[in-house]
Backbone as XML, in Angstrom:
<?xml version="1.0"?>
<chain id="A" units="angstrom">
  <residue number="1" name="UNK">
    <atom name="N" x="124.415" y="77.237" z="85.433"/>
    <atom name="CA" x="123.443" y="76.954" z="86.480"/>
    <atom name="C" x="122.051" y="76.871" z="85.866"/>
  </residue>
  <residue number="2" name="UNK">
    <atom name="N" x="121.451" y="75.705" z="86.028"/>
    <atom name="CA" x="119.945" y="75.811" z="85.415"/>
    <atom name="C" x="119.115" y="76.553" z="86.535"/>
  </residue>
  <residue number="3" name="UNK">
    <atom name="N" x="117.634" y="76.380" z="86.039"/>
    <atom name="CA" x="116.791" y="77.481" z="86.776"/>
    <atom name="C" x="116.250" y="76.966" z="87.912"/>
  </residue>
  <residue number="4" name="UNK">
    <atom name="N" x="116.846" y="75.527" z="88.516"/>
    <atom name="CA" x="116.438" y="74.922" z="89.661"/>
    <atom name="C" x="117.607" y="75.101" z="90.965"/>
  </residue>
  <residue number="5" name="UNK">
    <atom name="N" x="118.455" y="76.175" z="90.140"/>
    <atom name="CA" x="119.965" y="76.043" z="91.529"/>
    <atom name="C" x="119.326" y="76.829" z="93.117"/>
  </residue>
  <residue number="6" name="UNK">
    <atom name="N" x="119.922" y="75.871" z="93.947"/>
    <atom name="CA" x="119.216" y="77.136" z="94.974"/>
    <atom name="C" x="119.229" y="78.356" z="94.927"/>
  </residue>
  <residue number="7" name="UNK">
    <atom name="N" x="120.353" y="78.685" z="94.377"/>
    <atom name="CA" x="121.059" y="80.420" z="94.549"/>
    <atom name="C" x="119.473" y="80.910" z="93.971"/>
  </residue>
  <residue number="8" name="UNK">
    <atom name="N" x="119.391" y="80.529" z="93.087"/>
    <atom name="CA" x="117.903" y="80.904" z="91.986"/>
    <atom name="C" x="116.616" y="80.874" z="93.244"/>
  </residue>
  <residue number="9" name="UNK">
    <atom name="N" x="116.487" y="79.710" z="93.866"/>
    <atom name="CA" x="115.308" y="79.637" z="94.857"/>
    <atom name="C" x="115.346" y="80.702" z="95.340"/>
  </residue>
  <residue number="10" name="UNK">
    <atom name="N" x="116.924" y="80.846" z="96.176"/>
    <atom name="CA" x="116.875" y="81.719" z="97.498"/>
    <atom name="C" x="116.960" y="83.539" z="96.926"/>
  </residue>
  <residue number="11" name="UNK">
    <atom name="N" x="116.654" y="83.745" z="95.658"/>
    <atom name="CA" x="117.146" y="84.982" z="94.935"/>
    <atom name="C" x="115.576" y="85.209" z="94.946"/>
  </residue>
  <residue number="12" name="UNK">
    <atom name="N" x="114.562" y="84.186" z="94.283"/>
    <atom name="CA" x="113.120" y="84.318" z="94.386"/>
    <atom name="C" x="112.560" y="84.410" z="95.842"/>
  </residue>
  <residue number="13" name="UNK">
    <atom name="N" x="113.118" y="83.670" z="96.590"/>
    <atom name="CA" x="112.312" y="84.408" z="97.708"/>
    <atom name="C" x="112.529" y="85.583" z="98.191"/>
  </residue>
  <residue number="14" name="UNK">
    <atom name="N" x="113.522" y="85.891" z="98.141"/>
    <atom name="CA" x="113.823" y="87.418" z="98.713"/>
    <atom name="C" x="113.280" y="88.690" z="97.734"/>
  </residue>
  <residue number="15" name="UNK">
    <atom name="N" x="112.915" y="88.531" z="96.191"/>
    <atom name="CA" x="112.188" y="89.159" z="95.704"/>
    <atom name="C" x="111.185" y="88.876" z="96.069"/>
  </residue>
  <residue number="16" name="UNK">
    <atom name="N" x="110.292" y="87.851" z="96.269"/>
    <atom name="CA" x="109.014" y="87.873" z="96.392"/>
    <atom name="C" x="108.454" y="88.719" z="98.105"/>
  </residue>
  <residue number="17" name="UNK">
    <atom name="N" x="109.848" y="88.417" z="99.286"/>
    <atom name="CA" x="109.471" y="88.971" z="100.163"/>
    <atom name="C" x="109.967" y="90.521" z="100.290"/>
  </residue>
  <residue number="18" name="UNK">
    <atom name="N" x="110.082" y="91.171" z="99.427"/>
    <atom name="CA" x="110.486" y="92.370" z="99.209"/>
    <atom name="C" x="109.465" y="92.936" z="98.530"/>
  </residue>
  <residue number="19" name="UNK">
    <atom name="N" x="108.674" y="92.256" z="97.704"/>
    <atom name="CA" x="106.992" y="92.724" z="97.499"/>
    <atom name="C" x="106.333" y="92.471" z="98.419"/>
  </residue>
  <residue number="20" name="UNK">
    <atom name="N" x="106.538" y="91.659" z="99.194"/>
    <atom name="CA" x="105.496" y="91.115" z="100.559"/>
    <atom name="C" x="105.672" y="92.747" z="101.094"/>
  </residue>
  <residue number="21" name="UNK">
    <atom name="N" x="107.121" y="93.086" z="101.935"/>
    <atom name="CA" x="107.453" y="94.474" z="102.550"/>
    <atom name="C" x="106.770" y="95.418" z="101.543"/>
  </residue>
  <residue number="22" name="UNK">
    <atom name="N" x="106.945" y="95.560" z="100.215"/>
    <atom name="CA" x="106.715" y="96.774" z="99.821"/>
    <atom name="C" x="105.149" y="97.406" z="99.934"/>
  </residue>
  <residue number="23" name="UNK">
    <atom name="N" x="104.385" y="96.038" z="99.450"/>
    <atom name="CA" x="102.967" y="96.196" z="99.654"/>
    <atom name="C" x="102.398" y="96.752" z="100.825"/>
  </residue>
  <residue number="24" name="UNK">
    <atom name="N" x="102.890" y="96.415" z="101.898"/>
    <atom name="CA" x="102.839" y="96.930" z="102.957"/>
    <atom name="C" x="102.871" y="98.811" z="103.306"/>
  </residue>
  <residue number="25" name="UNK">
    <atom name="N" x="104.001" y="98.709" z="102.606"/>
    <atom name="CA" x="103.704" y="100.643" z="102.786"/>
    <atom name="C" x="103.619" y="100.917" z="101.768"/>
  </residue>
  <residue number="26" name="UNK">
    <atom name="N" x="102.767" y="100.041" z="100.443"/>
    <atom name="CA" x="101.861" y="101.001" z="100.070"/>
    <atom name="C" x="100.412" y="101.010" z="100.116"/>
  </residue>
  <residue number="27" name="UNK">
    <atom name="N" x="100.016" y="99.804" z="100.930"/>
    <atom name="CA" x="98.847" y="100.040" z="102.174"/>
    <atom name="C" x="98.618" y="101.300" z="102.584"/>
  </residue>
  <residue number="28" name="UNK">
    <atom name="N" x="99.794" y="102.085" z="103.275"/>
    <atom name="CA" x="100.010" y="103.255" z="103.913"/>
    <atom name="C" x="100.036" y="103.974" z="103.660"/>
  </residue>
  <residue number="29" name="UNK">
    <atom name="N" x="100.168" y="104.381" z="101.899"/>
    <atom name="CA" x="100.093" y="105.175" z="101.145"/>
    <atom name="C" x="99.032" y="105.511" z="100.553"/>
  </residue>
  <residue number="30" name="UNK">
    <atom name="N" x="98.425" y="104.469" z="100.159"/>
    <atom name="CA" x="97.078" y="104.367" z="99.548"/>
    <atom name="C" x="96.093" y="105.299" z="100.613"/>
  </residue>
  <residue number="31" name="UNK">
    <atom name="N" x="96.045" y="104.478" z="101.923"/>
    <atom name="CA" x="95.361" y="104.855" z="103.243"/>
    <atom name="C" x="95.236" y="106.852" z="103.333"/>
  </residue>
  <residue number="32" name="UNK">
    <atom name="N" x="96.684" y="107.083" z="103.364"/>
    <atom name="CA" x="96.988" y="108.332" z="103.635"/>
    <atom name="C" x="96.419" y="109.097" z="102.620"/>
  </residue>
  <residue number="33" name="UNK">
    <atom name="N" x="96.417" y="108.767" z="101.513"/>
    <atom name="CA" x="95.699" y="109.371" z="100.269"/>
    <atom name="C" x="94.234" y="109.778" z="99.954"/>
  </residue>
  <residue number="34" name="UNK">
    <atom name="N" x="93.528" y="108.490" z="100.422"/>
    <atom name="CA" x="92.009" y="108.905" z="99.960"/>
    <atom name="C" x="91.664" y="108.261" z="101.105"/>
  </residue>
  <residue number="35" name="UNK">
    <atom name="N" x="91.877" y="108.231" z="102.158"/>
    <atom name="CA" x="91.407" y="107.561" z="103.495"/>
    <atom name="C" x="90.908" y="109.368" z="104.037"/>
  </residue>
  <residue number="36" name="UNK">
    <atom name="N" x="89.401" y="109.445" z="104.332"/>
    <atom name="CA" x="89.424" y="110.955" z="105.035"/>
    <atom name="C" x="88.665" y="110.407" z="106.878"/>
  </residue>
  <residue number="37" name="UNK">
    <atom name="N" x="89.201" y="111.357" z="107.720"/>
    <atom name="CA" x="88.655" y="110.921" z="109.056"/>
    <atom name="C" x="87.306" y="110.924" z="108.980"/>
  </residue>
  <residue number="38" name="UNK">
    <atom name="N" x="86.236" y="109.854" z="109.851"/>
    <atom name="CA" x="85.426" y="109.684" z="109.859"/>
    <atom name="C" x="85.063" y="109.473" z="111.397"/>
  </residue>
  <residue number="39" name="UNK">
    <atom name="N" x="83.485" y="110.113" z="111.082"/>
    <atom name="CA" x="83.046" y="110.408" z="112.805"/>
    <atom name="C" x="83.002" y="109.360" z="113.374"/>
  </residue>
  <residue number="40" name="UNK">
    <atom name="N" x="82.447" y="108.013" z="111.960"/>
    <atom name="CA" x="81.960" y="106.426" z="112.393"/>
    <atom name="C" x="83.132" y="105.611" z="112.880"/>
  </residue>
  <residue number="41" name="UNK">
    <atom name="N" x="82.919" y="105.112" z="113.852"/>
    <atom name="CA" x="83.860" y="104.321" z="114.277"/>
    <atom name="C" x="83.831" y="102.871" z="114.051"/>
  </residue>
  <residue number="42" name="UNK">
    <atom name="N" x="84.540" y="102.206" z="113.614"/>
    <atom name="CA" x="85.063" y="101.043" z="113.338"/>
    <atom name="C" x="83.890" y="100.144" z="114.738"/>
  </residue>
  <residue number="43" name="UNK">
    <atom name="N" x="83.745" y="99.124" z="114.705"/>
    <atom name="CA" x="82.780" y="98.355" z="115.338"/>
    <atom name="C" x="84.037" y="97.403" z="116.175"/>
  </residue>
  <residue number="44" name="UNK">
    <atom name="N" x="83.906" y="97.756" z="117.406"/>
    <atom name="CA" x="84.909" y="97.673" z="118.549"/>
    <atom name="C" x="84.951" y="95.932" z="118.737"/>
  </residue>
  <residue number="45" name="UNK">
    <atom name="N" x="84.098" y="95.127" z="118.140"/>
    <atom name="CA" x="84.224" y="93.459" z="118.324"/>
    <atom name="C" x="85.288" y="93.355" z="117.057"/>
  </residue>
  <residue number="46" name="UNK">
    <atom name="N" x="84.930" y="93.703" z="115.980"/>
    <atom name="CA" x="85.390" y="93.697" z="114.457"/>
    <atom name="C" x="87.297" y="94.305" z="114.767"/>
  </residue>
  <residue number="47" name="UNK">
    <atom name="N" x="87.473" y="95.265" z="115.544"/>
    <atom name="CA" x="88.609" y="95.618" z="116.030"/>
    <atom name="C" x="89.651" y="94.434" z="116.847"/>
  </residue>
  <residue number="48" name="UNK">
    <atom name="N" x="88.944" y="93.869" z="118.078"/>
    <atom name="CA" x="89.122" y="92.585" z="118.883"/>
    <atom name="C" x="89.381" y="91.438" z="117.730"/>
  </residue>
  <residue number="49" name="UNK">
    <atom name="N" x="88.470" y="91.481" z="116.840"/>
    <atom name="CA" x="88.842" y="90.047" z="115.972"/>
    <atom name="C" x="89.824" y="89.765" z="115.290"/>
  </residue>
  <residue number="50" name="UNK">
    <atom name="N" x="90.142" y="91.137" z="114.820"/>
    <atom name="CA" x="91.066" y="91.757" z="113.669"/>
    <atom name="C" x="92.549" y="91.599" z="114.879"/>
  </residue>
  <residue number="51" name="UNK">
    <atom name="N" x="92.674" y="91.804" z="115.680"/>
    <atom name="CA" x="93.552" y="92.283" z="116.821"/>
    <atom name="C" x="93.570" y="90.685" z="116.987"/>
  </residue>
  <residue number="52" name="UNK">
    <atom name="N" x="93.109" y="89.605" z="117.440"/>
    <atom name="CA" x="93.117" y="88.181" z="117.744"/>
    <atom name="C" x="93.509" y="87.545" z="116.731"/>
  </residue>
  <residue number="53" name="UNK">
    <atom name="N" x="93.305" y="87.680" z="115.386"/>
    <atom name="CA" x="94.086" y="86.916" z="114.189"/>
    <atom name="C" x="95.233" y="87.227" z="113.766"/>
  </residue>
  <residue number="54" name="UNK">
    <atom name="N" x="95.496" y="88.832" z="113.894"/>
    <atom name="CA" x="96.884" y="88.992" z="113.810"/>
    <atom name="C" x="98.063" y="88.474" z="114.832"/>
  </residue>
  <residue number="55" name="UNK">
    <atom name="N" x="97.649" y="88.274" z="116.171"/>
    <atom name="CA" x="98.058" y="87.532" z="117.125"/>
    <atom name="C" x="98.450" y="86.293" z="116.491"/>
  </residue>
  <residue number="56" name="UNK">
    <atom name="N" x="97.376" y="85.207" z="116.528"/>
    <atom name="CA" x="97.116" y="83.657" z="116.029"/>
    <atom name="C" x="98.219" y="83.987" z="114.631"/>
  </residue>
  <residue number="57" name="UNK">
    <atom name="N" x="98.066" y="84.701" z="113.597"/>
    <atom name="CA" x="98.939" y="84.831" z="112.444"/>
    <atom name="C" x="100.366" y="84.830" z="112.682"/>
  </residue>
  <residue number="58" name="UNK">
    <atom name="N" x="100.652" y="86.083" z="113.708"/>
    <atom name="CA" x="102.059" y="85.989" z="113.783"/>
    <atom name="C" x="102.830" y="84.980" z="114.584"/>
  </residue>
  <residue number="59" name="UNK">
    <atom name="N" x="101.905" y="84.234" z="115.409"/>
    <atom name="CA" x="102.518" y="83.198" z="115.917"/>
    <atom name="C" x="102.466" y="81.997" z="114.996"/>
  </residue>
  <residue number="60" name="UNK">
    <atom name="N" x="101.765" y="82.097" z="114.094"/>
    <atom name="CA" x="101.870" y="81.040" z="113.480"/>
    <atom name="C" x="103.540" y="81.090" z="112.797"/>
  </residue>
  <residue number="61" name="UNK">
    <atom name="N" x="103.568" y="82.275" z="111.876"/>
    <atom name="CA" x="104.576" y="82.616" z="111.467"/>
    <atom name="C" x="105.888" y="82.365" z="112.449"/>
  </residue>
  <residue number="62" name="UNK">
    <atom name="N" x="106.163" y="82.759" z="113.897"/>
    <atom name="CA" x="106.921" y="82.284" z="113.947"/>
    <atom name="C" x="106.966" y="80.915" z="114.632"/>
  </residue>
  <residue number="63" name="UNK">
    <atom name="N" x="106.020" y="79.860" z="114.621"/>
    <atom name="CA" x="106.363" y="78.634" z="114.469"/>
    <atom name="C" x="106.636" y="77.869" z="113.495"/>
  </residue>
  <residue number="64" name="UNK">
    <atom name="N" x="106.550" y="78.546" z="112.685"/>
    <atom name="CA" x="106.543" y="78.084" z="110.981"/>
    <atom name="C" x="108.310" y="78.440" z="111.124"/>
  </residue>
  <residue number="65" name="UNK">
    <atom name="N" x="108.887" y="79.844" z="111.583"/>
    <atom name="CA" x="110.194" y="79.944" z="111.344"/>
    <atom name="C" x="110.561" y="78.707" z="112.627"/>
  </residue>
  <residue number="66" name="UNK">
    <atom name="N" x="110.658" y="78.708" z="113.456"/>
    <atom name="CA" x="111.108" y="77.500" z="114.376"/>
    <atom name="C" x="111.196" y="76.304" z="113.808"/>
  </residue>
  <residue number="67" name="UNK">
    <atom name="N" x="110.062" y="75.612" z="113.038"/>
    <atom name="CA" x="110.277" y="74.587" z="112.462"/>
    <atom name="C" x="111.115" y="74.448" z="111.165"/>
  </residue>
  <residue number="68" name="UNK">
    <atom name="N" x="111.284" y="75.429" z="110.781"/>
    <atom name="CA" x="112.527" y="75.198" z="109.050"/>
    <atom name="C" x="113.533" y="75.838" z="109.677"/>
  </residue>
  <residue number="69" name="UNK">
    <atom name="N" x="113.774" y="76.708" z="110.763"/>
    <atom name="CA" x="114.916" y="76.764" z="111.516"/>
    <atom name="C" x="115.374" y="78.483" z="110.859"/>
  </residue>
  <residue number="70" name="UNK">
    <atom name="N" x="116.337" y="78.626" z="111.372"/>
    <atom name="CA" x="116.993" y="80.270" z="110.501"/>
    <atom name="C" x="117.540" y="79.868" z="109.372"/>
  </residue>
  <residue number="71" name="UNK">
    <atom name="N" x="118.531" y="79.417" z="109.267"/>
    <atom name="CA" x="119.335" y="78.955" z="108.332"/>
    <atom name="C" x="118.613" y="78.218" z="107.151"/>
  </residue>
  <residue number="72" name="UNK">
    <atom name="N" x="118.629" y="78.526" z="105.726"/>
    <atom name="CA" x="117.908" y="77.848" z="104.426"/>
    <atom name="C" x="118.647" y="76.147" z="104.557"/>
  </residue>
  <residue number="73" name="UNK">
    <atom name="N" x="117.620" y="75.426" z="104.081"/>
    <atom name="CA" x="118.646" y="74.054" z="103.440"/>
    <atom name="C" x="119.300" y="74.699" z="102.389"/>
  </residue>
  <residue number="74" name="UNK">
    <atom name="N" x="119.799" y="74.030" z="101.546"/>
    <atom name="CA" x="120.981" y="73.603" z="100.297"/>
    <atom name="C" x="119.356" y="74.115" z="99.250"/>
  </residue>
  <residue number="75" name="UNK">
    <atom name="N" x="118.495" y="73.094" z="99.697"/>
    <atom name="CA" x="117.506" y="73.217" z="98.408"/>
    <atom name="C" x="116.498" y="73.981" z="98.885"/>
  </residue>
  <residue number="76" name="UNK">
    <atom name="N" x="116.289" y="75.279" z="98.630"/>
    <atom name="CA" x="115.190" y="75.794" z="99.367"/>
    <atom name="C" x="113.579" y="75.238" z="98.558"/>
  </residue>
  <residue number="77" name="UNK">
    <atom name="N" x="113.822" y="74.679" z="97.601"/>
    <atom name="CA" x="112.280" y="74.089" z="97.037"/>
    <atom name="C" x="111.572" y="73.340" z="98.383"/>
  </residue>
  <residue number="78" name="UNK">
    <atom name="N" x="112.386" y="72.760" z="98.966"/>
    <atom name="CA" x="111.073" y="71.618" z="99.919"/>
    <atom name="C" x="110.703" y="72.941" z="101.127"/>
  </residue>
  <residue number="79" name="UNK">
    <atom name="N" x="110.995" y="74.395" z="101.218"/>
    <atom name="CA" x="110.416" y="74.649" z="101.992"/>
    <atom name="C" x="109.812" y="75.993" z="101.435"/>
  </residue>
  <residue number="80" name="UNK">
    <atom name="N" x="109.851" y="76.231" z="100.196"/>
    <atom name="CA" x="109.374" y="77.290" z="99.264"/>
    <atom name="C" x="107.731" y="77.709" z="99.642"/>
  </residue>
  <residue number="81" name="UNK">
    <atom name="N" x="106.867" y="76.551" z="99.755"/>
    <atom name="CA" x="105.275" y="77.165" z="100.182"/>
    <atom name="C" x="105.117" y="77.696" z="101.125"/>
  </residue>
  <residue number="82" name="UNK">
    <atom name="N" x="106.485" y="76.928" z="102.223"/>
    <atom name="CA" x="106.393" y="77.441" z="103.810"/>
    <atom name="C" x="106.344" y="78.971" z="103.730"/>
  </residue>
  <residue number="83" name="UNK">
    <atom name="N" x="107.699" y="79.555" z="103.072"/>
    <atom name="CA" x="107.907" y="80.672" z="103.369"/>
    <atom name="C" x="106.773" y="81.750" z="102.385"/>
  </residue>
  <residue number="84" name="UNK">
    <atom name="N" x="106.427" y="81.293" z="101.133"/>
    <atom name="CA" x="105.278" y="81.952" z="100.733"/>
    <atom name="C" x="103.997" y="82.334" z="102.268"/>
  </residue>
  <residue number="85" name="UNK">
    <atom name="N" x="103.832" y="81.400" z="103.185"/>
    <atom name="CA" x="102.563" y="81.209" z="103.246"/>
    <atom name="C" x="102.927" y="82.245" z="104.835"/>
  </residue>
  <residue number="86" name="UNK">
    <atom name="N" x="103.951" y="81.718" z="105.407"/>
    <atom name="CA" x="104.583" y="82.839" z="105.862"/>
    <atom name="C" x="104.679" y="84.997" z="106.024"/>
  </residue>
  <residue number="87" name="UNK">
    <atom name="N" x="104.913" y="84.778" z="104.351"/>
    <atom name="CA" x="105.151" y="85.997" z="104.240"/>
    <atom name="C" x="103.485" y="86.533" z="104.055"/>
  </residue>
  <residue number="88" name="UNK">
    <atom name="N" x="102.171" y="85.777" z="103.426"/>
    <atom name="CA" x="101.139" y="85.800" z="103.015"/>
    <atom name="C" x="100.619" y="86.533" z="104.463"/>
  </residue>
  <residue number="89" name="UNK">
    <atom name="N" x="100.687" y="85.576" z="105.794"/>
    <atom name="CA" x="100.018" y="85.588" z="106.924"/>
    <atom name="C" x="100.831" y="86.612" z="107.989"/>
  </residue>
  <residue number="90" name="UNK">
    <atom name="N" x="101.973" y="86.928" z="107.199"/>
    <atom name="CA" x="102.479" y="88.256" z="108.207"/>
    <atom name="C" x="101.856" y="89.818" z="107.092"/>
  </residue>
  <residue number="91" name="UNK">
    <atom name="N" x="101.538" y="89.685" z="105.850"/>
    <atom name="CA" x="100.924" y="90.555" z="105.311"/>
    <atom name="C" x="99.453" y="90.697" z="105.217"/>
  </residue>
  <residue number="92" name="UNK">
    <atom name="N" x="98.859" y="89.759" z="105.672"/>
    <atom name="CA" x="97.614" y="90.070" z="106.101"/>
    <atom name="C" x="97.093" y="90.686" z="107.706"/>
  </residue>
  <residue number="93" name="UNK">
    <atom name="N" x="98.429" y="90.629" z="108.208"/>
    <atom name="CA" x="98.033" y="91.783" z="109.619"/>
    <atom name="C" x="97.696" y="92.760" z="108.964"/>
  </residue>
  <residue number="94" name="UNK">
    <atom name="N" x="98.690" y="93.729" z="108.262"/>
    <atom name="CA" x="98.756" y="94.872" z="107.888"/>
    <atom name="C" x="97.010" y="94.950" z="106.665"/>
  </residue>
  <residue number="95" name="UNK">
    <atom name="N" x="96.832" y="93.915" z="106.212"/>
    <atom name="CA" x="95.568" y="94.385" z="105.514"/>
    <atom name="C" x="93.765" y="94.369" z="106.417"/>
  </residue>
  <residue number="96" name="UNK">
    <atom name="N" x="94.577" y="93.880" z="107.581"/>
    <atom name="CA" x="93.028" y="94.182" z="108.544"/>
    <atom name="C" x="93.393" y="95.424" z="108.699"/>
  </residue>
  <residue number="97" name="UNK">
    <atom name="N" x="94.695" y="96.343" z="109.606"/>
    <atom name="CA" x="94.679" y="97.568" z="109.346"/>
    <atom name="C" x="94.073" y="98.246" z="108.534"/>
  </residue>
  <residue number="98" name="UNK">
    <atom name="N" x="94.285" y="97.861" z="107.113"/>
    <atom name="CA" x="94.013" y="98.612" z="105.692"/>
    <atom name="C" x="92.185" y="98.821" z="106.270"/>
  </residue>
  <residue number="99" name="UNK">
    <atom name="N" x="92.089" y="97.418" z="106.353"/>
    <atom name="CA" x="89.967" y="97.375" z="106.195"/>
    <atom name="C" x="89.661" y="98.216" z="107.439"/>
  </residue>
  <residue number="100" name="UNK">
    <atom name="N" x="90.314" y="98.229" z="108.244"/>
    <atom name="CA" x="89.887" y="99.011" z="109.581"/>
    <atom name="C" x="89.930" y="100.406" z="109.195"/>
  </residue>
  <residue number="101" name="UNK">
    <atom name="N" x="91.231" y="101.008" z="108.293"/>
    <atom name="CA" x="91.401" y="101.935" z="108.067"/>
    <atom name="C" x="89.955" y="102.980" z="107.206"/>
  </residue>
  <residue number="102" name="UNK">
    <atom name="N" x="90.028" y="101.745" z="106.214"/>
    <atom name="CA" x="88.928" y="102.049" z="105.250"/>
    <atom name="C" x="87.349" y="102.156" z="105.822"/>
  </residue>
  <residue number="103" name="UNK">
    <atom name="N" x="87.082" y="101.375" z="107.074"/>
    <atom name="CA" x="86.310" y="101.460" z="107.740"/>
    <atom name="C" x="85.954" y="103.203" z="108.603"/>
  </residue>
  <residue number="104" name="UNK">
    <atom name="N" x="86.768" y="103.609" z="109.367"/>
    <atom name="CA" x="86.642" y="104.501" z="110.568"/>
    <atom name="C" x="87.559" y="105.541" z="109.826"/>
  </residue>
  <residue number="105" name="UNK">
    <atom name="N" x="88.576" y="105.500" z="109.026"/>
    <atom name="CA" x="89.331" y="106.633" z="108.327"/>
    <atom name="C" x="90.752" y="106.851" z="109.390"/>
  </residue>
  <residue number="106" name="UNK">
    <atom name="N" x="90.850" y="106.023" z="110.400"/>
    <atom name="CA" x="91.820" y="105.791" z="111.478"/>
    <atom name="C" x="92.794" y="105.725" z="111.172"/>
  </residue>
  <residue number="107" name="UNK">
    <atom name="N" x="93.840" y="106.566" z="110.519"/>
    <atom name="CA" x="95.282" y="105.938" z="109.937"/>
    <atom name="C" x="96.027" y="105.543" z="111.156"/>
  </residue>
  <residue number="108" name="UNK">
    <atom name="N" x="96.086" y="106.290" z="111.934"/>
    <atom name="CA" x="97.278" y="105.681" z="113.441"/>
    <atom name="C" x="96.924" y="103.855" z="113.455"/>
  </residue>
  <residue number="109" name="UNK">
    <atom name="N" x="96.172" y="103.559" z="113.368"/>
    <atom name="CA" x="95.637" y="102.145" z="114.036"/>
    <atom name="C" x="96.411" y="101.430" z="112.858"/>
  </residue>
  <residue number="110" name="UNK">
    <atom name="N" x="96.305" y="101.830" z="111.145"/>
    <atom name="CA" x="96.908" y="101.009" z="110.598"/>
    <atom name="C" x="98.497" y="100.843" z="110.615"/>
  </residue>
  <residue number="111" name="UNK">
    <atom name="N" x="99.132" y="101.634" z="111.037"/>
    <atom name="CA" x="100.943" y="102.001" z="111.314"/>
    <atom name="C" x="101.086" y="101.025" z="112.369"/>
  </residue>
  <residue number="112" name="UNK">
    <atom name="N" x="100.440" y="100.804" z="113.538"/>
    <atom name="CA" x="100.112" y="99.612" z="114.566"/>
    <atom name="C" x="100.415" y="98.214" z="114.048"/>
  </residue>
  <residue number="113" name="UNK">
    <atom name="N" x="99.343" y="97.985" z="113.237"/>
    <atom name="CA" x="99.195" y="96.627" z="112.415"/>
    <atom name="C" x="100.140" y="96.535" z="111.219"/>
  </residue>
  <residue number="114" name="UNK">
    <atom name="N" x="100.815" y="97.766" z="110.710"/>
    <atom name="CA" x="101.938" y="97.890" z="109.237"/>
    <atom name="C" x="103.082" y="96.961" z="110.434"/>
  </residue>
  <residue number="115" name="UNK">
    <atom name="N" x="103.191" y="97.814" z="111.429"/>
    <atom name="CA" x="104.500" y="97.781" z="112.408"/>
    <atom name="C" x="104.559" y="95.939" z="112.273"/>
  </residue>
  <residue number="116" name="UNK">
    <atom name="N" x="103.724" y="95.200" z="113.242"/>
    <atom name="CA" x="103.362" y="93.883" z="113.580"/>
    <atom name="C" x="104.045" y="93.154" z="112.203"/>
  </residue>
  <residue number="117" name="UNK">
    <atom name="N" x="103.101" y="93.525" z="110.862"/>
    <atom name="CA" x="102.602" y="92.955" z="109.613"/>
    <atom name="C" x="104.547" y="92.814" z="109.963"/>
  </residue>
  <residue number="118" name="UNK">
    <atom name="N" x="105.284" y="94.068" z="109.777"/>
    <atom name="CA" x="106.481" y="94.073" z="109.336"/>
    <atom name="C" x="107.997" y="93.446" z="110.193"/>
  </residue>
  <residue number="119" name="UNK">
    <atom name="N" x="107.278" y="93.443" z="111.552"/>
    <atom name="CA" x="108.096" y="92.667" z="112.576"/>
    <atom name="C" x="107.786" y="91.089" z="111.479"/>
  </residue>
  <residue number="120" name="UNK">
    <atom name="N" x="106.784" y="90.562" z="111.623"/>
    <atom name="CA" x="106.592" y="89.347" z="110.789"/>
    <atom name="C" x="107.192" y="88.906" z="109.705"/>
  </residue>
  <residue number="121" name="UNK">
    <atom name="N" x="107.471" y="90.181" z="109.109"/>
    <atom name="CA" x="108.527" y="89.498" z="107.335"/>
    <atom name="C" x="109.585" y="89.316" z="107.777"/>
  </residue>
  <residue number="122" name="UNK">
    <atom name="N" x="109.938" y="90.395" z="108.518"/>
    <atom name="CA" x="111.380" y="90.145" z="109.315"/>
    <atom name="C" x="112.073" y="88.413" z="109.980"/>
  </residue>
  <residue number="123" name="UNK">
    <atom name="N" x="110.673" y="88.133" z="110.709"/>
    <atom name="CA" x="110.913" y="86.872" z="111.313"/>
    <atom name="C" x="111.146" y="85.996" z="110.478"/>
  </residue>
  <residue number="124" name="UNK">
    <atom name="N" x="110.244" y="85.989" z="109.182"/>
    <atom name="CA" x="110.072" y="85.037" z="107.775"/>
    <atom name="C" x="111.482" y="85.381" z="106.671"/>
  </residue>
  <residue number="125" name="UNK">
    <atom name="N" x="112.465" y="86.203" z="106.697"/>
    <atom name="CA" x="113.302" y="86.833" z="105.942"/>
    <atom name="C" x="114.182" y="85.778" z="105.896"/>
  </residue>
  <residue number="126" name="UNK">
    <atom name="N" x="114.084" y="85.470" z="104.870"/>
    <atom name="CA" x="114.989" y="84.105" z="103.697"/>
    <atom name="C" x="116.334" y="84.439" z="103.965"/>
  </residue>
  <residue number="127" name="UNK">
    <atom name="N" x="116.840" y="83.602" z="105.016"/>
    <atom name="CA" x="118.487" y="83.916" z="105.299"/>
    <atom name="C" x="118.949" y="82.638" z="104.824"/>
  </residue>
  <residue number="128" name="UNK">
    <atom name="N" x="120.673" y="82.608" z="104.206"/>
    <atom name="CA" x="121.381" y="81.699" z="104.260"/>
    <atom name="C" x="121.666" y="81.079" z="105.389"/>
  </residue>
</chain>
């Protein structure tokens, strides 16, 4: 098998979205670590915005899965950026958490946005 067989595609995406997941809780880890509570609160528009793109994101994501469907083609190359860009925009929920976190010291709020971030890989998860 050369290094273009699907088996090979569909073996890379599922590593790559298994760093997508992992990064994710260690967002949560990081957070929990040197994140200390703070009196300042996060700026309640900056919260709304953060809260409105993860929305717009995960729907994007799953129109992105609607259009390549559940099931992989034969060749997963013609839809390889899709699912990168996919897994990119369901892991950037979880990193407004992170900035919110880092902001106000709020860990509950980021487990909220981990949760979302992680419903999202799920939706994006490279099935045969």
């Amino acid at each position: 098998m050369d290094e273009h067989t699907p088996t090979n595609s569909l073996f890379t995406l599922r590593v790559l979205w298994g760093a997508y997941v992992a990064a994710v809780f260690i967002f949560n880890i990081i957070a929990r670590s040197i994140v200390q509570e703070s009196s300042e609160a996060a700026y309640p528009l900056l919260v709304q915005i953060f809260i409105g793109l993860s929305v717009v994101e995960l729907g994007a994501v799953i129109v992105m899965q609607a259009k390549i469907g559940n099931s992989l083609p034969v060749d997963t190359s013609s839809i390889f950026v899709t699912k990168l860009l996919q897994f990119a925009l369901a892991e950037s929920v979880a990193i407004y958490g992170l900035v919110l976190t880092f902001m106000d010291g709020n860990t509950q709020r980021l487990i909220y946005f981990s949760v979302a971030s992680i419903a999202g890989l799920l939706i994006a998860y490279p099935r045969r």
